[in-house]
PDB file of C-alpha atoms in Angstrom:
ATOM      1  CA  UNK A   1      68.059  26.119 172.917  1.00  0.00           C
ATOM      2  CA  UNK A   2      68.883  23.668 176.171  1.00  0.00           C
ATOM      3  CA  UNK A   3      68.675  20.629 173.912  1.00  0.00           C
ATOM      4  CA  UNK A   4      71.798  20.089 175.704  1.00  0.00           C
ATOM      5  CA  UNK A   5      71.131  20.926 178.769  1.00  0.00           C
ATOM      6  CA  UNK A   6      72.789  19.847 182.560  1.00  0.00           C
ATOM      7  CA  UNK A   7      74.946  17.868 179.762  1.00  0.00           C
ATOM      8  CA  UNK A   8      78.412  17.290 180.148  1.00  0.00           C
ATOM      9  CA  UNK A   9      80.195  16.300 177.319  1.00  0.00           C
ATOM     10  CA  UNK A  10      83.882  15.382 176.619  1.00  0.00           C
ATOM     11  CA  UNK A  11      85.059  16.790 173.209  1.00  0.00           C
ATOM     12  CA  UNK A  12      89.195  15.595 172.232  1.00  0.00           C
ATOM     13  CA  UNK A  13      90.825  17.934 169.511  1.00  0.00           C
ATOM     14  CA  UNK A  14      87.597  20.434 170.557  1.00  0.00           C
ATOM     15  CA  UNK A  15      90.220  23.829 170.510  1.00  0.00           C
ATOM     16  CA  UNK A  16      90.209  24.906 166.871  1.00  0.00           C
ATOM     17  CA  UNK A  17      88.315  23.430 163.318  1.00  0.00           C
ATOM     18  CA  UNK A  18      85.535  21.069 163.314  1.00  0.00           C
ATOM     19  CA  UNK A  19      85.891  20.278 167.331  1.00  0.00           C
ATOM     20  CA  UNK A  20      85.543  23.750 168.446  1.00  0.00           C
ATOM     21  CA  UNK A  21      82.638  24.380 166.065  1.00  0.00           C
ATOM     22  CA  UNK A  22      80.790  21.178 168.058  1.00  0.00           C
ATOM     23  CA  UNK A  23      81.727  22.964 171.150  1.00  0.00           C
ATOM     24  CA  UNK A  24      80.212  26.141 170.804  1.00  0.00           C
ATOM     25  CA  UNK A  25      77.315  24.357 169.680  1.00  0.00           C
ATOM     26  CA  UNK A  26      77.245  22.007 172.529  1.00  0.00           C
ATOM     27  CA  UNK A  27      77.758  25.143 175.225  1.00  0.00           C
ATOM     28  CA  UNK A  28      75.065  27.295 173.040  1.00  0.00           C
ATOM     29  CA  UNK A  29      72.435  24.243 173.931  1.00  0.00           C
ATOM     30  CA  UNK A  30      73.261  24.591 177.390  1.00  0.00           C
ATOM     31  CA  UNK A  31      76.259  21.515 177.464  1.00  0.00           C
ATOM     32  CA  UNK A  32      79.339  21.886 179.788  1.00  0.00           C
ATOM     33  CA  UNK A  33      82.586  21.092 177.975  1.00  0.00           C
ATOM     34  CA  UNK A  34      85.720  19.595 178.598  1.00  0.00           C
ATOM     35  CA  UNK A  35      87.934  20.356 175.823  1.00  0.00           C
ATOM     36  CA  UNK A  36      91.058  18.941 175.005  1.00  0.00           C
ATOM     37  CA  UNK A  37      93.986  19.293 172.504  1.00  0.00           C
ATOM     38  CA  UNK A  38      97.794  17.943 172.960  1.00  0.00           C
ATOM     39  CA  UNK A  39      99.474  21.067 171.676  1.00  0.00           C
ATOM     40  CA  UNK A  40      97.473  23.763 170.962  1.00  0.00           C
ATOM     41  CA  UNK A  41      97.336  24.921 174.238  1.00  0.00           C
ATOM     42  CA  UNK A  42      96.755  28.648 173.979  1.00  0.00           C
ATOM     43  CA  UNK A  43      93.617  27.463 171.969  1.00  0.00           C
ATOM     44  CA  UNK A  44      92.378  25.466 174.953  1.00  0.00           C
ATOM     45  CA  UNK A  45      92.479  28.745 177.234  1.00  0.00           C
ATOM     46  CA  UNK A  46      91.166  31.148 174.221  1.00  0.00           C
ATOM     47  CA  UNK A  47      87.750  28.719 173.876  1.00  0.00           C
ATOM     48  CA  UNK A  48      87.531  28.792 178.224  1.00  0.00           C
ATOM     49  CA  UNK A  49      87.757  32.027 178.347  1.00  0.00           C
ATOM     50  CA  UNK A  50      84.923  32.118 175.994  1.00  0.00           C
ATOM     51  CA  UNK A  51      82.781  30.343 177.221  1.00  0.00           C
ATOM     52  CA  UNK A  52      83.534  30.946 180.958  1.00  0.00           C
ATOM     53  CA  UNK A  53      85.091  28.653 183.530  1.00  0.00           C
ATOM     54  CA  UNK A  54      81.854  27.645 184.617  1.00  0.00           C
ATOM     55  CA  UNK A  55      80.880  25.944 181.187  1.00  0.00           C
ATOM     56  CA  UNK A  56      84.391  25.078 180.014  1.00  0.00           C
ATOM     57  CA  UNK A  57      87.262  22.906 181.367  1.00  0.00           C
ATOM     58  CA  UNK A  58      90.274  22.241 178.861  1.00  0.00           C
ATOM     59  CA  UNK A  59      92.692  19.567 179.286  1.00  0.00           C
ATOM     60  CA  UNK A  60      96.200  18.705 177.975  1.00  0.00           C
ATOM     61  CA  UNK A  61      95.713  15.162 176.323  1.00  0.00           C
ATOM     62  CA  UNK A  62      97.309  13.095 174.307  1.00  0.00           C
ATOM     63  CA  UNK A  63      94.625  10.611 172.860  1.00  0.00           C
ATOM     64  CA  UNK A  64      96.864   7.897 172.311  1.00  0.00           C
ATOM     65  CA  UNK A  65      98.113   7.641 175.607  1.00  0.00           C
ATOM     66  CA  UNK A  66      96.228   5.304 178.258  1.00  0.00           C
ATOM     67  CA  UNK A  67      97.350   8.133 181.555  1.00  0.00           C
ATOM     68  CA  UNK A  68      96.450  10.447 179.575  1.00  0.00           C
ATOM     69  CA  UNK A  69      92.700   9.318 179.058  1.00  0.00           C
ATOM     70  CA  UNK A  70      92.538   8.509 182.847  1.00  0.00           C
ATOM     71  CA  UNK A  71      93.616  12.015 183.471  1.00  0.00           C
ATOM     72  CA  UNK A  72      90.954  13.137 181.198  1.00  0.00           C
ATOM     73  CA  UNK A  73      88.567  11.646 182.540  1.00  0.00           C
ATOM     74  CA  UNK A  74      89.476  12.200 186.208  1.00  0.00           C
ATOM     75  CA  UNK A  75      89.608  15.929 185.717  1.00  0.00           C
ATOM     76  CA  UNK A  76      85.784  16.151 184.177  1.00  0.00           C
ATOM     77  CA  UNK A  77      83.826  14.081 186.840  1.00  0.00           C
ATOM     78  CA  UNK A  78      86.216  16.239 189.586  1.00  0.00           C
ATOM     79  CA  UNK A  79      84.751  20.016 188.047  1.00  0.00           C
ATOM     80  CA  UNK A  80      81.312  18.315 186.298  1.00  0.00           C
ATOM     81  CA  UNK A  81      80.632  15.432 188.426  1.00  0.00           C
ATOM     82  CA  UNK A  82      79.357  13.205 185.577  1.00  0.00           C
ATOM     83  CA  UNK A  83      80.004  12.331 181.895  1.00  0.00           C
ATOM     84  CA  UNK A  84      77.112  12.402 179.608  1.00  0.00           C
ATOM     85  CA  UNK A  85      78.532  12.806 175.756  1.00  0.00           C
ATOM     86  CA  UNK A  86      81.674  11.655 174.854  1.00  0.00           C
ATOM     87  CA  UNK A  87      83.200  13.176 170.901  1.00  0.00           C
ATOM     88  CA  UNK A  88      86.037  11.560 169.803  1.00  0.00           C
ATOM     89  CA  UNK A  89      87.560  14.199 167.786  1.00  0.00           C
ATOM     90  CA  UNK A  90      90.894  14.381 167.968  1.00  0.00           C
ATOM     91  CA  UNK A  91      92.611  13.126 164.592  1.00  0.00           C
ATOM     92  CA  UNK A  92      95.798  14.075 162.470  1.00  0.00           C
ATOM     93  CA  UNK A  93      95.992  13.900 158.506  1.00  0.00           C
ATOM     94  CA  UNK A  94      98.565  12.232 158.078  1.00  0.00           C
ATOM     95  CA  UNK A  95     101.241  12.841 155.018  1.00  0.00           C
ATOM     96  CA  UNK A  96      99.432  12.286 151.556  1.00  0.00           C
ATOM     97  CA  UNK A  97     101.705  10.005 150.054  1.00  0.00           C
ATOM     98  CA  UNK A  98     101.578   5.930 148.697  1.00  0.00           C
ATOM     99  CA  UNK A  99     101.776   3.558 151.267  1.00  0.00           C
ATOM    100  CA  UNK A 100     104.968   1.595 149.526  1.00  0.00           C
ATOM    101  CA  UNK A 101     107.188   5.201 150.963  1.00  0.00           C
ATOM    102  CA  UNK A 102     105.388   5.623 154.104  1.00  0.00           C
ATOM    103  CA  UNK A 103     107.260   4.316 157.339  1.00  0.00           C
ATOM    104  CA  UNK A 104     106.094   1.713 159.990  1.00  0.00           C
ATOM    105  CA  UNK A 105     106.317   5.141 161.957  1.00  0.00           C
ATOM    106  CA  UNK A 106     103.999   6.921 160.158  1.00  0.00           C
ATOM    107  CA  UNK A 107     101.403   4.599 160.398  1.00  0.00           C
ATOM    108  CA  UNK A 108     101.536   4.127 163.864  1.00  0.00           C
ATOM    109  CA  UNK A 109     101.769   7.761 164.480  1.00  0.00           C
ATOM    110  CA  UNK A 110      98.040   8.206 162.738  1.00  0.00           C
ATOM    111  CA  UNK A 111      96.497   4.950 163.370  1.00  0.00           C
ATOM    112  CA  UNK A 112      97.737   5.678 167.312  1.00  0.00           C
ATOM    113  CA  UNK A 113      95.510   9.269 167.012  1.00  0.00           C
ATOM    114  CA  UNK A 114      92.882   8.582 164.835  1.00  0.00           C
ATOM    115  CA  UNK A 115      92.008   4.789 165.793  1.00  0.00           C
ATOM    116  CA  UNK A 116      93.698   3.571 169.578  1.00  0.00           C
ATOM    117  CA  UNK A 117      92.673   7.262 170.703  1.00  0.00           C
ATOM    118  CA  UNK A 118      88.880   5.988 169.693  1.00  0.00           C
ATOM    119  CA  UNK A 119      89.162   2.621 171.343  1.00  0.00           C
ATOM    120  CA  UNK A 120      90.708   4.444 174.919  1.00  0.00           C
ATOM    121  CA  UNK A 121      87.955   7.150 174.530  1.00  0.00           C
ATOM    122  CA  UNK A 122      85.193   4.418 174.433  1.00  0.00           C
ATOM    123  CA  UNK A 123      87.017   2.091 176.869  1.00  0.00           C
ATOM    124  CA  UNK A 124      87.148   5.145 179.765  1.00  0.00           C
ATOM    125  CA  UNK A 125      84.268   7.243 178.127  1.00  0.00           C
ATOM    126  CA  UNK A 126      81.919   3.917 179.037  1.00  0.00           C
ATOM    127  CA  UNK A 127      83.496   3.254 182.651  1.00  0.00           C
ATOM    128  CA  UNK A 128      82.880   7.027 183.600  1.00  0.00           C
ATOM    129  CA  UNK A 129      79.564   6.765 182.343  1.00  0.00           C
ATOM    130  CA  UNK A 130      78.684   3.365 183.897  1.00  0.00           C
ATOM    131  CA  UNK A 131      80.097   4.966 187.328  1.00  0.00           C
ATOM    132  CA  UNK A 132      78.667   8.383 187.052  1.00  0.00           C
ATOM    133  CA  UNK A 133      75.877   8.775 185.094  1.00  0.00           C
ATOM    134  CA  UNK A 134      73.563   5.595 185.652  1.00  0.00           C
ATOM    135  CA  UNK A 135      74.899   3.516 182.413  1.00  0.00           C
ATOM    136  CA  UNK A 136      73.717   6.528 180.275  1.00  0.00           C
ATOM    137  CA  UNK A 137      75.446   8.531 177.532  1.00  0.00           C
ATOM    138  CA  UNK A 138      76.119   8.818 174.218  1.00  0.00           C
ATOM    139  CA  UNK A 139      79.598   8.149 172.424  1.00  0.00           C
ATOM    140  CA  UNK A 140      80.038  10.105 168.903  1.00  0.00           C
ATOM    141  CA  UNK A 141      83.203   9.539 166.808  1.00  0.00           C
ATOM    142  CA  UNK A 142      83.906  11.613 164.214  1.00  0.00           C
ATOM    143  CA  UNK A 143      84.966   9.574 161.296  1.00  0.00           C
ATOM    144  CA  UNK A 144      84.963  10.748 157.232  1.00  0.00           C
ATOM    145  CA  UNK A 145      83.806  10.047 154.472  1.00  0.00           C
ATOM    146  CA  UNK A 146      87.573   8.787 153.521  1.00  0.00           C
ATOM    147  CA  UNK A 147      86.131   6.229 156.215  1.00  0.00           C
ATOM    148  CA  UNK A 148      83.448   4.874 153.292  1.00  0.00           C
ATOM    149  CA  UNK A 149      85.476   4.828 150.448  1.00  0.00           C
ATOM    150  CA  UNK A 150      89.549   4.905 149.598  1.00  0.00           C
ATOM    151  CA  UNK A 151      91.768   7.870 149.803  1.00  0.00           C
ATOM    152  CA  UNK A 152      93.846   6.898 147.257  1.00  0.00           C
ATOM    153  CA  UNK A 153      96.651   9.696 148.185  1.00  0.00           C
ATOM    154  CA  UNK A 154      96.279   8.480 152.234  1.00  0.00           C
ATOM    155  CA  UNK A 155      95.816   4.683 152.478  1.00  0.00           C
ATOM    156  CA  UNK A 156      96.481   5.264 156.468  1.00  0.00           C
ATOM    157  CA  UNK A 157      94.211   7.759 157.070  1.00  0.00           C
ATOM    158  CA  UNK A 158      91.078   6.054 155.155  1.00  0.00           C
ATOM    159  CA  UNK A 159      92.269   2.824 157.309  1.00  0.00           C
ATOM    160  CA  UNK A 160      91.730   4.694 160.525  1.00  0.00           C
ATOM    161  CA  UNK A 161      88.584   5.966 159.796  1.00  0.00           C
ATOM    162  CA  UNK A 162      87.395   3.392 158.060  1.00  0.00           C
ATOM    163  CA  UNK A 163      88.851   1.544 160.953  1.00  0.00           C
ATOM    164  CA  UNK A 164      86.643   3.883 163.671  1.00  0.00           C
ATOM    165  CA  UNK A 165      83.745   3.353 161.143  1.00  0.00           C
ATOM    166  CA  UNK A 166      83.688  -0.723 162.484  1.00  0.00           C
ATOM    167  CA  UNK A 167      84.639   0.117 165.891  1.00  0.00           C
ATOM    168  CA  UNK A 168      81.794   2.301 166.124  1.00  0.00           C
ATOM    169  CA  UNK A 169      78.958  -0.620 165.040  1.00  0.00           C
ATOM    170  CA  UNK A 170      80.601  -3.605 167.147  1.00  0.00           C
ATOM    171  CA  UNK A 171      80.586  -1.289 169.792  1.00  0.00           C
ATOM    172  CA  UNK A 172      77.143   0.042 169.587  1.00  0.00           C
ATOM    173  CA  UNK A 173      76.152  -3.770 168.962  1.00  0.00           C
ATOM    174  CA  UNK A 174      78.033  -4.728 171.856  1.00  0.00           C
ATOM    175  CA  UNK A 175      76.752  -2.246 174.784  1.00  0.00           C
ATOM    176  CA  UNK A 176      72.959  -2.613 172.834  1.00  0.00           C
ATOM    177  CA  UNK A 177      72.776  -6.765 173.526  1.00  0.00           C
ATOM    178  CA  UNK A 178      74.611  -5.661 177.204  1.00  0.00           C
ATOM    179  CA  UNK A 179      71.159  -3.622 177.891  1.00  0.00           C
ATOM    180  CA  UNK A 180      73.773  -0.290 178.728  1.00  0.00           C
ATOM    181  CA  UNK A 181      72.114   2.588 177.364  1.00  0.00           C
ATOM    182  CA  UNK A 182      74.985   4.211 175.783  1.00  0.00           C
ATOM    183  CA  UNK A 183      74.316   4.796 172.266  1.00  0.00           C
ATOM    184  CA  UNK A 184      77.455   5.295 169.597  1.00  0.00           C
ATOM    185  CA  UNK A 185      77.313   6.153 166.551  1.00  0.00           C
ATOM    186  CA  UNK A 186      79.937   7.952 163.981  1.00  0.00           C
ATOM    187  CA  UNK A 187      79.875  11.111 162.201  1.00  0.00           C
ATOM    188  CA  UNK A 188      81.479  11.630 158.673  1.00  0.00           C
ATOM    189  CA  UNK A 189      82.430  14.435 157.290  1.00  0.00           C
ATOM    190  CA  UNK A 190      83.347  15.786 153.758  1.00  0.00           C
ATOM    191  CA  UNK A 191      84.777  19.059 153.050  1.00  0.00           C
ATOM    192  CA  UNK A 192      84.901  21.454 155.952  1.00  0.00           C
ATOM    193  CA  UNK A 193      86.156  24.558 155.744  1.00  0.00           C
ATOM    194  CA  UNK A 194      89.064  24.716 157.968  1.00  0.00           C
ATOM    195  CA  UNK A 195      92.679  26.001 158.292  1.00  0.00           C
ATOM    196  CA  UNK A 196      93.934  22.831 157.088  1.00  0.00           C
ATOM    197  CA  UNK A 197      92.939  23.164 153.843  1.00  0.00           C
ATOM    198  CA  UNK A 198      95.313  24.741 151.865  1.00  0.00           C
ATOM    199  CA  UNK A 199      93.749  27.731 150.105  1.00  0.00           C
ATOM    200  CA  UNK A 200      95.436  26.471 146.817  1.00  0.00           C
ATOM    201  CA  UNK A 201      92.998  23.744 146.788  1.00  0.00           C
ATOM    202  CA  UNK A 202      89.975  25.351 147.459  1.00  0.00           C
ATOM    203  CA  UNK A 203      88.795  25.619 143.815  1.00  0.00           C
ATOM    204  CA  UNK A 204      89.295  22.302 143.048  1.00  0.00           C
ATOM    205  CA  UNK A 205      88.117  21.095 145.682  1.00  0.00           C
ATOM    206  CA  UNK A 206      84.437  22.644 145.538  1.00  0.00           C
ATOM    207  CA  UNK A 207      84.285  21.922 142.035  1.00  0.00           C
ATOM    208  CA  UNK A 208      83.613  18.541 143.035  1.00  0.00           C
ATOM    209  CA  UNK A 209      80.865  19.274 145.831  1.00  0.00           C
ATOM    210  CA  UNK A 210      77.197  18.919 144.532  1.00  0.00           C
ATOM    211  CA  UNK A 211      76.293  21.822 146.650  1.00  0.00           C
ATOM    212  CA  UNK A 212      78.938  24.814 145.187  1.00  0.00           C
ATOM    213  CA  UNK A 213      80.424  25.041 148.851  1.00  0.00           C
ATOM    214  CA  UNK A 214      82.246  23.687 151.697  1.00  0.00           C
ATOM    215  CA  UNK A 215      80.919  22.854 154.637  1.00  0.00           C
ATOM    216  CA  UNK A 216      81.318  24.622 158.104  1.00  0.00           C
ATOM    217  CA  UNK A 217      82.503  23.474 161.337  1.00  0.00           C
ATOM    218  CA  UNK A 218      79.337  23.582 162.958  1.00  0.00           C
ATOM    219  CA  UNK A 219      77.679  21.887 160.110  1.00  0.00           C
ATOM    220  CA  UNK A 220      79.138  19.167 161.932  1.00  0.00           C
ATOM    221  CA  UNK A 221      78.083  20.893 165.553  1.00  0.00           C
ATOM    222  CA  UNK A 222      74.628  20.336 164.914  1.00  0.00           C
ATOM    223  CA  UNK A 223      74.757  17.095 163.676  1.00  0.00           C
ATOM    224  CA  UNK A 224      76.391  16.218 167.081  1.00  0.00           C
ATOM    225  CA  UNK A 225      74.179  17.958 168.948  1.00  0.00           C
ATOM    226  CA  UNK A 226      71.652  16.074 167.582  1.00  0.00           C
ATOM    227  CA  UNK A 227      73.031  12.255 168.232  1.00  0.00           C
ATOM    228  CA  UNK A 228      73.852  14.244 172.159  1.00  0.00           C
ATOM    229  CA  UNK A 229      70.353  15.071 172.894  1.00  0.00           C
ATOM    230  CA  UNK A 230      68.051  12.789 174.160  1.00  0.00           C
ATOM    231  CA  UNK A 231      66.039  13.192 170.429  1.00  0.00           C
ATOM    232  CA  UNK A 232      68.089  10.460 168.974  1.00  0.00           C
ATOM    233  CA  UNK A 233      67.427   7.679 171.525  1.00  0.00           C
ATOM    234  CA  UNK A 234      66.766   5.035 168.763  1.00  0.00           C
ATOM    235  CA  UNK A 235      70.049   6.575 166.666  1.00  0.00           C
ATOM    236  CA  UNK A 236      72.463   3.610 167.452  1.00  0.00           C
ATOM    237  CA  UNK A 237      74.951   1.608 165.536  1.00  0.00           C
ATOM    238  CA  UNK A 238      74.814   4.354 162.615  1.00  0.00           C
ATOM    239  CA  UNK A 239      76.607   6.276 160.287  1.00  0.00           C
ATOM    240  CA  UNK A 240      76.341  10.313 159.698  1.00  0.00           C
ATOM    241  CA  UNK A 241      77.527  11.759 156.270  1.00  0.00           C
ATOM    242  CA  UNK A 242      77.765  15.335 156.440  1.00  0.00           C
ATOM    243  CA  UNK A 243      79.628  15.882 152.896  1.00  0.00           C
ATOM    244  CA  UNK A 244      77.747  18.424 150.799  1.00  0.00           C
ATOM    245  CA  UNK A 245      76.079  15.354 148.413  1.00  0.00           C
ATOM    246  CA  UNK A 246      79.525  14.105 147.787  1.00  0.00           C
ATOM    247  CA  UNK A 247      78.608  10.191 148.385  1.00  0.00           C
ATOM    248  CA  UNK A 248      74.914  10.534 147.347  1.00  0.00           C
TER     249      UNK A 248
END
């Protein structure tokens, strides 16, 4: 307990699936939240109420849009008075289909979620922190494990990821030669049992997990707590598979 604690952390997409599950854990060590989603908004007030006003802010956001960020932002030093931990989250599928039917518009659609709503969440995550908390923090961004190797069924999501992979090193390299002691590093999950997968799959799907099972939202949670807390202060520039032994 309190490995988080006097924390505030920043968590986009952090209403429902894999970002709530890193919330609760992040509030259960002791972390204030802000918590953001674009359109589940009745999720955002469910997870405050739970965790009380006093621990939890949410926040309408879209990721991919520069106000929106500044907004963001604005709201959680005005109720926290500092940003700590910054999770980029927030991230859509996509539609599963070859890239010679997709449109130009859904690849911008997905690459603007899953890839520019990474670079704004480092570009303001790193000014709050420079301005508010002493040049300290730590950036996570939750990538996948499409983001080491192709999705053959969505070329655009493995792009983004694999995409957030890279921006996550250069980066890390970057703000390590600066001397700025914000650390970021990406997370990558495999199978996690969430409402978006379609129960038809399920078998199929675990079939091909070393470990007979999916994984859990805060299987990811505790990883994040982790690269949070000041117990990963040489973690930097790195990469986080959380997939079950999928990629071992």
């Amino acid at each position: 307990m309190d490995r988080l604690k006097d924390k505030v952390a920043i968590i986009t997409g952090g209403v429902a699936g894999i970002g709530l599950g890193i919330a609760e854990c992040f509030v259960r060590e002791g972390a204030k939240v802000v918590i953001t989603a674009n359109h589940n908004v009745d999720g955002g007030k469910k997870a405050v109420e739970k965790f009380g006003d006093d621990k939890a802010l949410f926040v309408q956001q879209d990721v991919a849009d520069e106000d929106s960020w500044k907004n963001t932002i604005d709201q959680t030093i005005k109720k926290f008075g500092k940003l700590d931990i910054l999770v980029n989250n927030a991230g859509i599928g996509g539609k599963n289909i070859p890239i010679e039917t997709a449109t130009l518009e859904d690849w911008n659609q997905i690459v603007g979620i899953n890839l520019t709503g990474n670079f704004l969440g480092e570009k303001f995550g790193i000014l709050a922190m420079k301005e508010h908390n002493g040049g300290k923090g730590s950036i996570i961004n939750v990538s996948s494990v499409a983001g080491l190797v192709g999705l053959p069924l969505n070329p655009a999501y493995s792009a983004t990821k694999g995409g957030t992979r890279m921006l996550t090193h250069a980066t890390a390299l970057q703000l390590a030669q600066q001397k700025v002691d914000i650390r970021v590093n990406s997370v990558h999950p495999g199978w996690i049992d969430t409402n978006i997968v379609p129960d038809a799959y399920k078998d199929a799907i675990v079939a091909g997990i070393p470990v007979g099972h999916m994984g859990e939202p805060k299987d990811i949670g505790e990883i994040c707590v982790y690269l949070g807390s000041d117990e990963s202060k040489f973690a930097n520039g790195a990469e986080f598979t959380v997939d079950g032994g999928q990629r071992a």
